[in-house]
């Protein structure tokens, strides 16, 4: 009996609705079940006689579901956590004077500092400086890029469509931004706190000015695991200029805290076939969090 979330008709229906694949808790997954249900990743060698739509798509499913198979989301344990030592992260350049300004600030003072900040041009354009949300002692801290229009309006990170996907991804790992138990909670913050106009990429001087605030947030939360989502967060925290595809699936060490890098939820909304890779990254994060050999 397949897990109800993996029922082929349900998968086909969700896909036909444009909802793509579902996120399921890893305990619900069984490798043999998935292998039977889900199509192979694009580009992977297909078994002889494999149907394009994949075994998870019934023939009477809507045409759109038959045409385009849902990307294979997961294997039960897609990640064999690398058996190599964690790679030391060397965070991107930080402004020394800004570091001095935030050194020793507590939550309240840091938040006030951020709300009053005019260190770069974004300070005059924002509605809200988007400081962060979640449990102040969460075991997991998620780092995104920068607020978008919705976040700028509301003053909270990840409240738009990408935020909904992020919440679902976290829920699949038993985590939430609104939890009371630190072990099941996250704290979410961005590399830069003010919205770049038109959602353009953050510029180096903006990152340099804002990163010390994030650094202080990390010091205050003292998470057991950092999860950097998207290129800007990944590069800012690892200090590497490599593309995200080369930074993910490695256990990084950020000043003694394990760091995992993955795709940004906004990218996953545009590229749902990479959700499988993001799930693999979350499994690696879970392994590191649980102290499994990394
Ligand atoms: N994308 C981000 O990286 N952060 C947000 O807060 C919203 C969208």
GROMACS .gro file of C-alpha atoms and ligand atoms in nm:
model
  302
    1UNK     CA    1   0.000   0.000   0.000
    2UNK     CA    2   0.174   0.322  -0.106
    3UNK     CA    3   0.180   0.607   0.139
    4UNK     CA    4  -0.133   0.819   0.076
    5UNK     CA    5   0.080   1.116  -0.024
    6UNK     CA    6   0.242   0.904  -0.291
    7UNK     CA    7  -0.073   0.765  -0.441
    8UNK     CA    8  -0.016   0.784  -0.819
    9UNK     CA    9  -0.353   0.941  -0.891
   10UNK     CA   10  -0.290   1.205  -0.630
   11UNK     CA   11   0.053   1.278  -0.778
   12UNK     CA   12  -0.093   1.303  -1.126
   13UNK     CA   13  -0.372   1.528  -1.007
   14UNK     CA   14  -0.134   1.760  -0.822
   15UNK     CA   15   0.086   1.776  -1.125
   16UNK     CA   16  -0.207   1.846  -1.355
   17UNK     CA   17  -0.303   2.130  -1.123
   18UNK     CA   18   0.044   2.272  -1.167
   19UNK     CA   19   0.131   2.196  -0.806
   20UNK     CA   20   0.412   1.968  -0.912
   21UNK     CA   21   0.538   1.729  -0.656
   22UNK     CA   22   0.458   1.702  -0.291
   23UNK     CA   23   0.697   1.727  -0.001
   24UNK     CA   24   0.663   1.439   0.235
   25UNK     CA   25   0.827   1.367   0.568
   26UNK     CA   26   1.123   1.138   0.514
   27UNK     CA   27   0.980   0.880   0.756
   28UNK     CA   28   0.697   0.835   0.507
   29UNK     CA   29   0.933   0.737   0.230
   30UNK     CA   30   1.023   0.392   0.126
   31UNK     CA   31   1.279   0.347  -0.149
   32UNK     CA   32   1.117   0.052  -0.321
   33UNK     CA   33   0.781   0.226  -0.317
   34UNK     CA   34   0.928   0.538  -0.467
   35UNK     CA   35   1.125   0.351  -0.728
   36UNK     CA   36   0.802   0.188  -0.842
   37UNK     CA   37   0.597   0.505  -0.835
   38UNK     CA   38   0.808   0.785  -0.958
   39UNK     CA   39   0.969   0.857  -1.290
   40UNK     CA   40   1.341   0.890  -1.326
   41UNK     CA   41   1.518   1.221  -1.326
   42UNK     CA   42   1.547   1.386  -1.667
   43UNK     CA   43   1.872   1.275  -1.827
   44UNK     CA   44   1.901   0.959  -1.621
   45UNK     CA   45   1.921   0.639  -1.826
   46UNK     CA   46   1.570   0.510  -1.883
   47UNK     CA   47   1.492   0.143  -1.839
   48UNK     CA   48   1.387  -0.041  -2.153
   49UNK     CA   49   1.026   0.023  -2.240
   50UNK     CA   50   0.986   0.296  -1.982
   51UNK     CA   51   0.687   0.520  -2.043
   52UNK     CA   52   0.762   0.888  -2.084
   53UNK     CA   53   0.498   0.982  -1.836
   54UNK     CA   54   0.645   0.752  -1.577
   55UNK     CA   55   0.478   0.479  -1.381
   56UNK     CA   56   0.323   0.731  -1.144
   57UNK     CA   57   0.098   0.878  -1.410
   58UNK     CA   58  -0.216   0.685  -1.490
   59UNK     CA   59  -0.318   0.663  -1.854
   60UNK     CA   60  -0.651   0.826  -1.782
   61UNK     CA   61  -0.484   1.125  -1.616
   62UNK     CA   62  -0.532   1.467  -1.779
   63UNK     CA   63  -0.322   1.519  -2.092
   64UNK     CA   64  -0.097   1.770  -1.922
   65UNK     CA   65  -0.011   1.515  -1.656
   66UNK     CA   66   0.068   1.252  -1.917
   67UNK     CA   67   0.280   1.483  -2.131
   68UNK     CA   68   0.509   1.600  -1.859
   69UNK     CA   69   0.603   1.361  -1.584
   70UNK     CA   70   0.642   1.495  -1.233
   71UNK     CA   71   1.008   1.520  -1.149
   72UNK     CA   72   1.119   1.240  -0.921
   73UNK     CA   73   1.124   1.412  -0.588
   74UNK     CA   74   1.319   1.194  -0.360
   75UNK     CA   75   1.473   0.875  -0.255
   76UNK     CA   76   1.434   0.772   0.105
   77UNK     CA   77   1.792   0.863   0.186
   78UNK     CA   78   1.920   1.038  -0.124
   79UNK     CA   79   2.226   1.166   0.047
   80UNK     CA   80   2.507   0.959   0.164
   81UNK     CA   81   2.652   1.230   0.383
   82UNK     CA   82   3.003   1.290   0.250
   83UNK     CA   83   3.261   1.114   0.459
   84UNK     CA   84   3.507   1.398   0.411
   85UNK     CA   85   3.576   1.659   0.680
   86UNK     CA   86   3.364   1.974   0.671
   87UNK     CA   87   3.498   2.247   0.444
   88UNK     CA   88   3.589   2.563   0.631
   89UNK     CA   89   3.375   2.857   0.523
   90UNK     CA   90   3.549   3.191   0.499
   91UNK     CA   91   3.269   3.446   0.497
   92UNK     CA   92   3.274   3.723   0.241
   93UNK     CA   93   3.443   4.052   0.327
   94UNK     CA   94   3.279   4.230   0.618
   95UNK     CA   95   3.305   4.598   0.693
   96UNK     CA   96   3.525   4.622   1.004
   97UNK     CA   97   3.360   4.943   1.121
   98UNK     CA   98   3.017   4.785   1.091
   99UNK     CA   99   3.134   4.481   1.281
  100UNK     CA  100   3.243   4.713   1.560
  101UNK     CA  101   2.902   4.881   1.559
  102UNK     CA  102   2.707   4.558   1.606
  103UNK     CA  103   2.953   4.382   1.835
  104UNK     CA  104   2.789   4.289   2.164
  105UNK     CA  105   2.441   4.418   2.068
  106UNK     CA  106   2.150   4.219   2.210
  107UNK     CA  107   1.839   4.135   2.007
  108UNK     CA  108   1.658   4.456   2.086
  109UNK     CA  109   1.955   4.680   2.016
  110UNK     CA  110   2.041   4.493   1.695
  111UNK     CA  111   1.685   4.523   1.571
  112UNK     CA  112   1.678   4.895   1.648
  113UNK     CA  113   2.015   4.935   1.475
  114UNK     CA  114   1.877   4.762   1.166
  115UNK     CA  115   1.557   4.964   1.158
  116UNK     CA  116   1.752   5.290   1.181
  117UNK     CA  117   2.019   5.185   0.931
  118UNK     CA  118   2.095   5.412   0.637
  119UNK     CA  119   2.437   5.268   0.558
  120UNK     CA  120   2.356   5.207   0.192
  121UNK     CA  121   2.116   5.345  -0.066
  122UNK     CA  122   1.852   5.081   0.008
  123UNK     CA  123   1.784   5.243   0.344
  124UNK     CA  124   1.603   5.533   0.178
  125UNK     CA  125   1.392   5.315  -0.051
  126UNK     CA  126   1.245   5.062   0.188
  127UNK     CA  127   0.910   5.047   0.362
  128UNK     CA  128   1.048   4.808   0.622
  129UNK     CA  129   1.389   4.680   0.712
  130UNK     CA  130   1.315   4.308   0.727
  131UNK     CA  131   1.508   4.191   1.030
  132UNK     CA  132   1.412   3.827   1.080
  133UNK     CA  133   1.150   3.592   1.215
  134UNK     CA  134   1.134   3.274   1.418
  135UNK     CA  135   1.261   3.128   1.741
  136UNK     CA  136   1.552   3.321   1.889
  137UNK     CA  137   1.716   2.993   1.998
  138UNK     CA  138   1.614   2.781   1.701
  139UNK     CA  139   1.836   2.485   1.623
  140UNK     CA  140   1.818   2.569   1.254
  141UNK     CA  141   1.878   2.910   1.103
  142UNK     CA  142   1.776   2.971   0.743
  143UNK     CA  143   1.950   3.245   0.549
  144UNK     CA  144   1.787   3.389   0.237
  145UNK     CA  145   1.888   3.664   0.001
  146UNK     CA  146   1.687   3.984   0.039
  147UNK     CA  147   1.329   4.093   0.094
  148UNK     CA  148   1.097   4.112  -0.205
  149UNK     CA  149   0.801   4.346  -0.247
  150UNK     CA  150   0.573   4.150  -0.016
  151UNK     CA  151   0.836   4.120   0.255
  152UNK     CA  152   0.913   4.493   0.227
  153UNK     CA  153   0.542   4.567   0.275
  154UNK     CA  154   0.490   4.328   0.566
  155UNK     CA  155   0.830   4.348   0.735
  156UNK     CA  156   0.879   3.970   0.759
  157UNK     CA  157   1.108   3.746   0.551
  158UNK     CA  158   0.969   3.491   0.307
  159UNK     CA  159   0.600   3.576   0.313
  160UNK     CA  160   0.537   3.551  -0.062
  161UNK     CA  161   0.507   3.244  -0.286
  162UNK     CA  162   0.868   3.142  -0.221
  163UNK     CA  163   0.797   3.169   0.149
  164UNK     CA  164   0.505   2.927   0.120
  165UNK     CA  165   0.728   2.674  -0.049
  166UNK     CA  166   0.996   2.729   0.215
  167UNK     CA  167   0.740   2.669   0.490
  168UNK     CA  168   0.635   2.344   0.321
  169UNK     CA  169   0.993   2.230   0.284
  170UNK     CA  170   1.056   2.304   0.650
  171UNK     CA  171   0.734   2.132   0.753
  172UNK     CA  172   0.849   1.819   0.571
  173UNK     CA  173   1.148   1.823   0.808
  174UNK     CA  174   0.931   1.881   1.113
  175UNK     CA  175   1.037   2.246   1.141
  176UNK     CA  176   0.847   2.571   1.147
  177UNK     CA  177   0.905   2.942   1.188
  178UNK     CA  178   0.632   2.964   1.451
  179UNK     CA  179   0.735   2.677   1.677
  180UNK     CA  180   0.790   2.703   2.051
  181UNK     CA  181   1.028   2.412   2.081
  182UNK     CA  182   1.373   2.528   1.964
  183UNK     CA  183   1.448   2.180   1.829
  184UNK     CA  184   1.153   2.204   1.590
  185UNK     CA  185   1.191   2.570   1.504
  186UNK     CA  186   1.383   2.785   1.263
  187UNK     CA  187   1.499   3.141   1.267
  188UNK     CA  188   1.488   3.303   0.922
  189UNK     CA  189   1.691   3.605   0.814
  190UNK     CA  190   1.825   3.743   0.491
  191UNK     CA  191   2.174   3.848   0.390
  192UNK     CA  192   2.046   4.197   0.327
  193UNK     CA  193   1.760   4.349   0.518
  194UNK     CA  194   1.620   4.603   0.272
  195UNK     CA  195   1.457   4.534  -0.061
  196UNK     CA  196   1.668   4.602  -0.368
  197UNK     CA  197   1.451   4.800  -0.613
  198UNK     CA  198   1.277   4.583  -0.871
  199UNK     CA  199   1.415   4.276  -0.691
  200UNK     CA  200   1.752   4.327  -0.856
  201UNK     CA  201   2.048   4.135  -0.720
  202UNK     CA  202   2.208   4.272  -0.405
  203UNK     CA  203   2.522   4.473  -0.480
  204UNK     CA  204   2.858   4.403  -0.314
  205UNK     CA  205   2.858   4.721  -0.100
  206UNK     CA  206   2.507   4.640   0.025
  207UNK     CA  207   2.615   4.290   0.124
  208UNK     CA  208   2.929   4.422   0.289
  209UNK     CA  209   2.731   4.668   0.502
  210UNK     CA  210   2.458   4.423   0.596
  211UNK     CA  211   2.650   4.103   0.656
  212UNK     CA  212   2.772   4.208   1.003
  213UNK     CA  213   2.407   4.228   1.114
  214UNK     CA  214   2.350   3.873   0.993
  215UNK     CA  215   2.671   3.764   1.161
  216UNK     CA  216   2.549   3.910   1.490
  217UNK     CA  217   2.209   3.740   1.443
  218UNK     CA  218   2.387   3.407   1.399
  219UNK     CA  219   2.591   3.471   1.713
  220UNK     CA  220   2.271   3.545   1.907
  221UNK     CA  221   2.073   3.246   1.780
  222UNK     CA  222   2.371   3.009   1.805
  223UNK     CA  223   2.200   2.760   1.573
  224UNK     CA  224   2.314   2.401   1.544
  225UNK     CA  225   2.282   2.423   1.169
  226UNK     CA  226   2.284   2.698   0.909
  227UNK     CA  227   2.095   2.655   0.583
  228UNK     CA  228   2.190   2.905   0.313
  229UNK     CA  229   1.936   2.933   0.033
  230UNK     CA  230   2.038   3.070  -0.304
  231UNK     CA  231   2.355   3.201  -0.454
  232UNK     CA  232   2.390   3.519  -0.253
  233UNK     CA  233   2.343   3.355   0.086
  234UNK     CA  234   2.564   3.063  -0.013
  235UNK     CA  235   2.844   3.280  -0.145
  236UNK     CA  236   2.823   3.528   0.141
  237UNK     CA  237   2.849   3.258   0.405
  238UNK     CA  238   3.099   3.028   0.237
  239UNK     CA  239   3.309   3.310   0.092
  240UNK     CA  240   3.329   3.112  -0.231
  241UNK     CA  241   3.245   3.252  -0.573
  242UNK     CA  242   3.149   2.911  -0.709
  243UNK     CA  243   2.799   2.851  -0.843
  244UNK     CA  244   2.546   2.696  -0.611
  245UNK     CA  245   2.561   2.360  -0.787
  246UNK     CA  246   2.919   2.327  -0.666
  247UNK     CA  247   2.857   2.452  -0.315
  248UNK     CA  248   2.566   2.224  -0.229
  249UNK     CA  249   2.596   1.867  -0.105
  250UNK     CA  250   2.898   1.956   0.104
  251UNK     CA  251   2.923   1.989   0.477
  252UNK     CA  252   3.056   2.339   0.541
  253UNK     CA  253   3.182   2.466   0.872
  254UNK     CA  254   3.084   2.825   0.950
  255UNK     CA  255   3.286   2.924   1.252
  256UNK     CA  256   3.213   2.592   1.418
  257UNK     CA  257   2.852   2.566   1.299
  258UNK     CA  258   2.762   2.317   1.024
  259UNK     CA  259   2.640   2.494   0.712
  260UNK     CA  260   2.447   2.344   0.422
  261UNK     CA  261   2.381   2.524   0.096
  262UNK     CA  262   2.079   2.471  -0.127
  263UNK     CA  263   1.866   2.627  -0.396
  264UNK     CA  264   1.650   2.929  -0.327
  265UNK     CA  265   1.276   2.849  -0.307
  266UNK     CA  266   1.205   3.114  -0.572
  267UNK     CA  267   1.436   2.923  -0.807
  268UNK     CA  268   1.260   2.598  -0.717
  269UNK     CA  269   0.927   2.753  -0.809
  270UNK     CA  270   1.069   2.826  -1.154
  271UNK     CA  271   1.259   2.497  -1.178
  272UNK     CA  272   1.052   2.235  -0.996
  273UNK     CA  273   1.261   1.950  -1.134
  274UNK     CA  274   1.538   2.063  -0.897
  275UNK     CA  275   1.318   2.013  -0.591
  276UNK     CA  276   1.462   1.663  -0.571
  277UNK     CA  277   1.809   1.810  -0.526
  278UNK     CA  278   1.681   2.052  -0.265
  279UNK     CA  279   1.529   1.761  -0.078
  280UNK     CA  280   1.865   1.584  -0.088
  281UNK     CA  281   2.020   1.897   0.062
  282UNK     CA  282   1.761   1.900   0.340
  283UNK     CA  283   1.840   1.536   0.413
  284UNK     CA  284   2.210   1.624   0.439
  285UNK     CA  285   2.117   1.908   0.674
  286UNK     CA  286   1.912   1.667   0.883
  287UNK     CA  287   2.200   1.421   0.899
  288UNK     CA  288   2.437   1.691   1.019
  289UNK     CA  289   2.184   1.814   1.270
  290UNK     CA  290   2.136   1.463   1.402
  291UNK     CA  291   2.511   1.424   1.435
  292UNK     CA  292   2.533   1.156   1.172
  293UNK     CA  293   2.877   1.112   1.021
  294UNK     CA  294   2.935   1.388   0.767
  295LIG     N1  295   1.354   3.581  -0.097
  295LIG     C1  296   1.448   3.591   0.000
  295LIG     O1  297   1.563   3.552  -0.020
  295LIG     N2  298   1.412   3.642   0.116
  295LIG     C2  299   1.289   3.684   0.142
  295LIG     O2  300   1.265   3.728   0.253
  295LIG     C3  301   1.193   3.671   0.040
  295LIG     C4  302   1.227   3.621  -0.080
   0.00000   0.00000   0.00000
